[in-house]
Coordinates of C-alpha atoms and ligand atoms in Angstrom, one line a residue:
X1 CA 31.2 -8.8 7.6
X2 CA 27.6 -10.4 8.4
X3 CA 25.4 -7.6 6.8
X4 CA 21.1 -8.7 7.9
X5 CA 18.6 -6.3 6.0
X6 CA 15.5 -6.0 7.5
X7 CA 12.3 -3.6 7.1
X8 CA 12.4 -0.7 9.6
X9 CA 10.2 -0.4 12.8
X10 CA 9.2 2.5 14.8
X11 CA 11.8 1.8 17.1
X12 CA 14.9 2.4 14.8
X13 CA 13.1 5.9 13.6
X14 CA 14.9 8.1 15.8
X15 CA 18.4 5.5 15.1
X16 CA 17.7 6.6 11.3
X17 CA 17.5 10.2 11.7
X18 CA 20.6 10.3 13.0
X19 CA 22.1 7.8 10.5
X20 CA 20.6 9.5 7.5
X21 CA 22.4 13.3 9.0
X22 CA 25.8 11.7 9.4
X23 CA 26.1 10.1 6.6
X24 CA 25.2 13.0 4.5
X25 CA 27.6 15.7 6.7
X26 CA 30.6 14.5 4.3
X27 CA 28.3 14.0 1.1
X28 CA 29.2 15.4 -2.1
X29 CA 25.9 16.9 -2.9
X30 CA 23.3 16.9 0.2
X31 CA 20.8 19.8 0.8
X32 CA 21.7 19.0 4.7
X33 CA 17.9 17.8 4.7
X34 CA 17.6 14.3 4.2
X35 CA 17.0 13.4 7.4
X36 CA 13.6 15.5 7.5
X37 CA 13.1 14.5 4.0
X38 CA 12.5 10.5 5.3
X39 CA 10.5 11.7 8.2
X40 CA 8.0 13.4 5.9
X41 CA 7.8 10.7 3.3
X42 CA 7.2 8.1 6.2
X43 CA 4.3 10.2 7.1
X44 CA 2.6 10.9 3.8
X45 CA 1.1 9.3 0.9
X46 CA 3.8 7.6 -1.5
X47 CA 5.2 5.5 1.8
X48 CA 5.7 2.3 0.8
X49 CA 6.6 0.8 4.6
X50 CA 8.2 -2.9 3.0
X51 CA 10.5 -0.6 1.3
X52 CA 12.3 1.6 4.1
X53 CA 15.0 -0.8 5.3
X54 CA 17.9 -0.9 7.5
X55 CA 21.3 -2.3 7.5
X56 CA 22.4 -4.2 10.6
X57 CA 26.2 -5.1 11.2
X58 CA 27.0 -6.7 14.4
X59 CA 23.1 -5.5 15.6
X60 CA 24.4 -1.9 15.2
X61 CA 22.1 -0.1 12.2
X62 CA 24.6 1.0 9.4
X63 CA 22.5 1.9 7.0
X64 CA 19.1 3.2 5.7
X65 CA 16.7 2.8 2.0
X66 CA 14.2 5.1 1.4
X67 CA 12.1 4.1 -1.8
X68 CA 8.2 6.1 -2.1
X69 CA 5.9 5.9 -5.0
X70 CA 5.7 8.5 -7.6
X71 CA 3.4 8.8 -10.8
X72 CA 4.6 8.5 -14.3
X73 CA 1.4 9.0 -16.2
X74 CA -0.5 6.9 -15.0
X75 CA 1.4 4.5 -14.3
X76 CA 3.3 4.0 -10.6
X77 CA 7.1 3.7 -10.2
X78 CA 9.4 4.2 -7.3
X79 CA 12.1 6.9 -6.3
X80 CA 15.4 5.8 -4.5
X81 CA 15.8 7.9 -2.4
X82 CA 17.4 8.8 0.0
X83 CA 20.4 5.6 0.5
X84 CA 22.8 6.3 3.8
X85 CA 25.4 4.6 5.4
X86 CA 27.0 5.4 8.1
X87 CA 30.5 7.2 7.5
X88 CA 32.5 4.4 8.9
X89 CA 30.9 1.4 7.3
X90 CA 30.8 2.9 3.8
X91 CA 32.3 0.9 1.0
X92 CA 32.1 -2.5 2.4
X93 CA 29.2 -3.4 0.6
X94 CA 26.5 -2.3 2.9
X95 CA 24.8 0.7 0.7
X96 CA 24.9 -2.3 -2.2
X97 CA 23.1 -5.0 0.0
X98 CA 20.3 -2.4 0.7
X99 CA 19.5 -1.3 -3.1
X100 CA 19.8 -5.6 -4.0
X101 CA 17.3 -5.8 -1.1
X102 CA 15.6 -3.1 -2.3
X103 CA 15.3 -4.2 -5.9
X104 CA 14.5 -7.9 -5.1
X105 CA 11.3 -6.3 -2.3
X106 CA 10.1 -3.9 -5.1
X107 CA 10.1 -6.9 -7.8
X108 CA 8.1 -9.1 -5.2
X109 CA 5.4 -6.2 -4.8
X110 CA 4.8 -5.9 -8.7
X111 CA 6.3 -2.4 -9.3
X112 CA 8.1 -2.0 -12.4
X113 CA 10.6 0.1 -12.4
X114 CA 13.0 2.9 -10.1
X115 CA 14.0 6.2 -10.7
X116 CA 17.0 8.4 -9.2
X117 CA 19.1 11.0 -9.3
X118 CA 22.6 10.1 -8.4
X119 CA 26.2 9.1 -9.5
X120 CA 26.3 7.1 -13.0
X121 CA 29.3 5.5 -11.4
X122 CA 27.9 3.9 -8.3
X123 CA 24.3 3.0 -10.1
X124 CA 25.3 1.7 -13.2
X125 CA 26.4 -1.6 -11.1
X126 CA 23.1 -1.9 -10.0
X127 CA 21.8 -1.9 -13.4
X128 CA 20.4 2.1 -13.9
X129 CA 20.9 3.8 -17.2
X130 CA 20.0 7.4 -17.9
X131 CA 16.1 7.4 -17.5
X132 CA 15.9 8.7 -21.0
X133 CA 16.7 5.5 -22.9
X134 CA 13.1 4.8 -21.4
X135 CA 11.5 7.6 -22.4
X136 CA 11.6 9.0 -18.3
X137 CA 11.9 12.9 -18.1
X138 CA 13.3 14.5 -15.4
X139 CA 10.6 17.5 -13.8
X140 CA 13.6 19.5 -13.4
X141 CA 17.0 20.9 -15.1
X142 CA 19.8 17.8 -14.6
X143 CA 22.6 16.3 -17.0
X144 CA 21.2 13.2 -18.3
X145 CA 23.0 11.0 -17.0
X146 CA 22.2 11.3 -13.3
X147 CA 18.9 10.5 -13.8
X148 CA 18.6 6.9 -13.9
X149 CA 16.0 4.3 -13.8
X150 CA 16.4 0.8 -13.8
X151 CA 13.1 -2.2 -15.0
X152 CA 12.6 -4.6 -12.2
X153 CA 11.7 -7.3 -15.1
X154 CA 13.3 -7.3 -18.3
X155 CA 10.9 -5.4 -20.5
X156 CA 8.9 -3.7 -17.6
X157 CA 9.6 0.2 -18.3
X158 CA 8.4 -0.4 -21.9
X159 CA 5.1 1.8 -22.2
X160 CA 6.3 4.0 -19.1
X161 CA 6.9 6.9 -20.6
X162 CA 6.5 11.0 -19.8
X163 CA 7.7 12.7 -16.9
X164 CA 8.3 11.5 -13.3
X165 CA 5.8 13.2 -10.6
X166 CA 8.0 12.9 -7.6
X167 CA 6.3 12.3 -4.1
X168 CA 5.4 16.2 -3.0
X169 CA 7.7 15.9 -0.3
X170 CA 10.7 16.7 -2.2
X171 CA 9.6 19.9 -2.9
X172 CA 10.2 19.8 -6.7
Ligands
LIG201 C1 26.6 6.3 -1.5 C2 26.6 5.3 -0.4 C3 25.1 5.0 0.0 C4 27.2 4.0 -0.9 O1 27.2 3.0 0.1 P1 28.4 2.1 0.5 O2 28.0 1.1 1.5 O3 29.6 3.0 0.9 O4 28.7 1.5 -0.9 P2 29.1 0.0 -1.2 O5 30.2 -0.4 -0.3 O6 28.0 -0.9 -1.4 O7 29.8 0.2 -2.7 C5 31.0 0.6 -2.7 C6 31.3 0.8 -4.2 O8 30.7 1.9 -4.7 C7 31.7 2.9 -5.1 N1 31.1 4.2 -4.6 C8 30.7 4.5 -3.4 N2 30.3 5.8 -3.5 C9 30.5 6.2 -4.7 C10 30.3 7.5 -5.4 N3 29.9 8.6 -4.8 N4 30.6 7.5 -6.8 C11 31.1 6.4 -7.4 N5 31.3 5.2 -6.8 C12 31.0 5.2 -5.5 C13 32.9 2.5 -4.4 O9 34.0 2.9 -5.0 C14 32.8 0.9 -4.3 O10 33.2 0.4 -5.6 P3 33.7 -1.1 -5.7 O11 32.5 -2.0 -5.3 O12 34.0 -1.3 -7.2 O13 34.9 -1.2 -4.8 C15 27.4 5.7 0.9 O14 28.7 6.0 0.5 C16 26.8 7.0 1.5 O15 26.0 6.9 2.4 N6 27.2 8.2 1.1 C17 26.8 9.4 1.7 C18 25.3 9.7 1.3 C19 25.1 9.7 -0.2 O16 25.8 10.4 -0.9 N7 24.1 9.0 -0.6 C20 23.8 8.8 -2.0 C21 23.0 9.9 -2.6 S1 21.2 9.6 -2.4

């Protein structure tokens, strides 16, 4: 399967919205939201516009990244969040291609390191350990382990320490 990652334009906004609401309709843990969520980071401050990219297979968009800037300190890292692919492309490597992309964009740009809440199962292969082997506090109640960071440089979440300010969006 020919998977192309590219940064997303205006034109695939309304393609995304939908993307981002189906694939969440048969998530595991969704607030039904994250469709809005995008939409309000793309229009506010911690929009990073390199870093929202889409998944094209066979020119049909598959998938979505969302990562935004948030404050540690003050120091700046990123938040993955939210990552969607459609229901019938999932596990065929798409959502995997994106965070690689993702990670590889992010490193080019200088930023250090990415935080997330998610499944320790699915992140770990990309790399994330609980946040707190770096000294990264969650700003609200979560088991440890499924809130993960991961350096984009060996060494580059040393200093980084305190507690993740995440984009006001979220609502946290
Ligand atoms: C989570 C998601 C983005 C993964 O994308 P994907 O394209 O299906 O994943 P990939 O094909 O790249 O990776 C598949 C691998 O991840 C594993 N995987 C997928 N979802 C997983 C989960 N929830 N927990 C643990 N492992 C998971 C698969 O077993 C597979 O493992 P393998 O490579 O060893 O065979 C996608 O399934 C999705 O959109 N889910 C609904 C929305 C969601 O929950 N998003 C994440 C929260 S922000």
């Amino acid at each position: 399967m020919n998977i192309v990652i590219r940064q997303e334009g205006i034109e695939d906004h309304k393609v995304v919205y939908n993307l981002v609401e189906k694939a969440f309709k048969e998530a595991e843990h969704t607030d039904g939201n994250e469709q809005n969520l995008v939409e309000a980071l793309r229009r506010g401050r911690a929009f990073v516009p390199e870093l929202s990219l889409v998944a094209e297979v066979e020119k049909e968009v598959a998938g979505h990244i969302l990562f935004t800037e948030a404050r540690i300190g003050k120091d700046t890292l990123l938040v993955l969040a939210p990552v969607s692919v459609l229901p019938e492309y999932q596990g065929k490597g798409v959502g995997g291609r994106l965070i690689e992309e993702g990670h590889r964009i992010a490193r080019e740009l200088g930023y250090r390191g990415i935080v997330l809440l998610g499944y320790p199962a699915y992140y770990s292969k990309f790399g994330y350990l609980p946040s707190v082997t770096y000294g990264i506090k969650s700003p609200f109640e979560v088991p440890e382990e499924f809130f993960m960071a991961v350096e984009l440089e060996e060494g580059s979440l040393k200093g980084v320490e305190g507690m993740l300010e995440f984009p006001e969006e979220f609502g946290i």
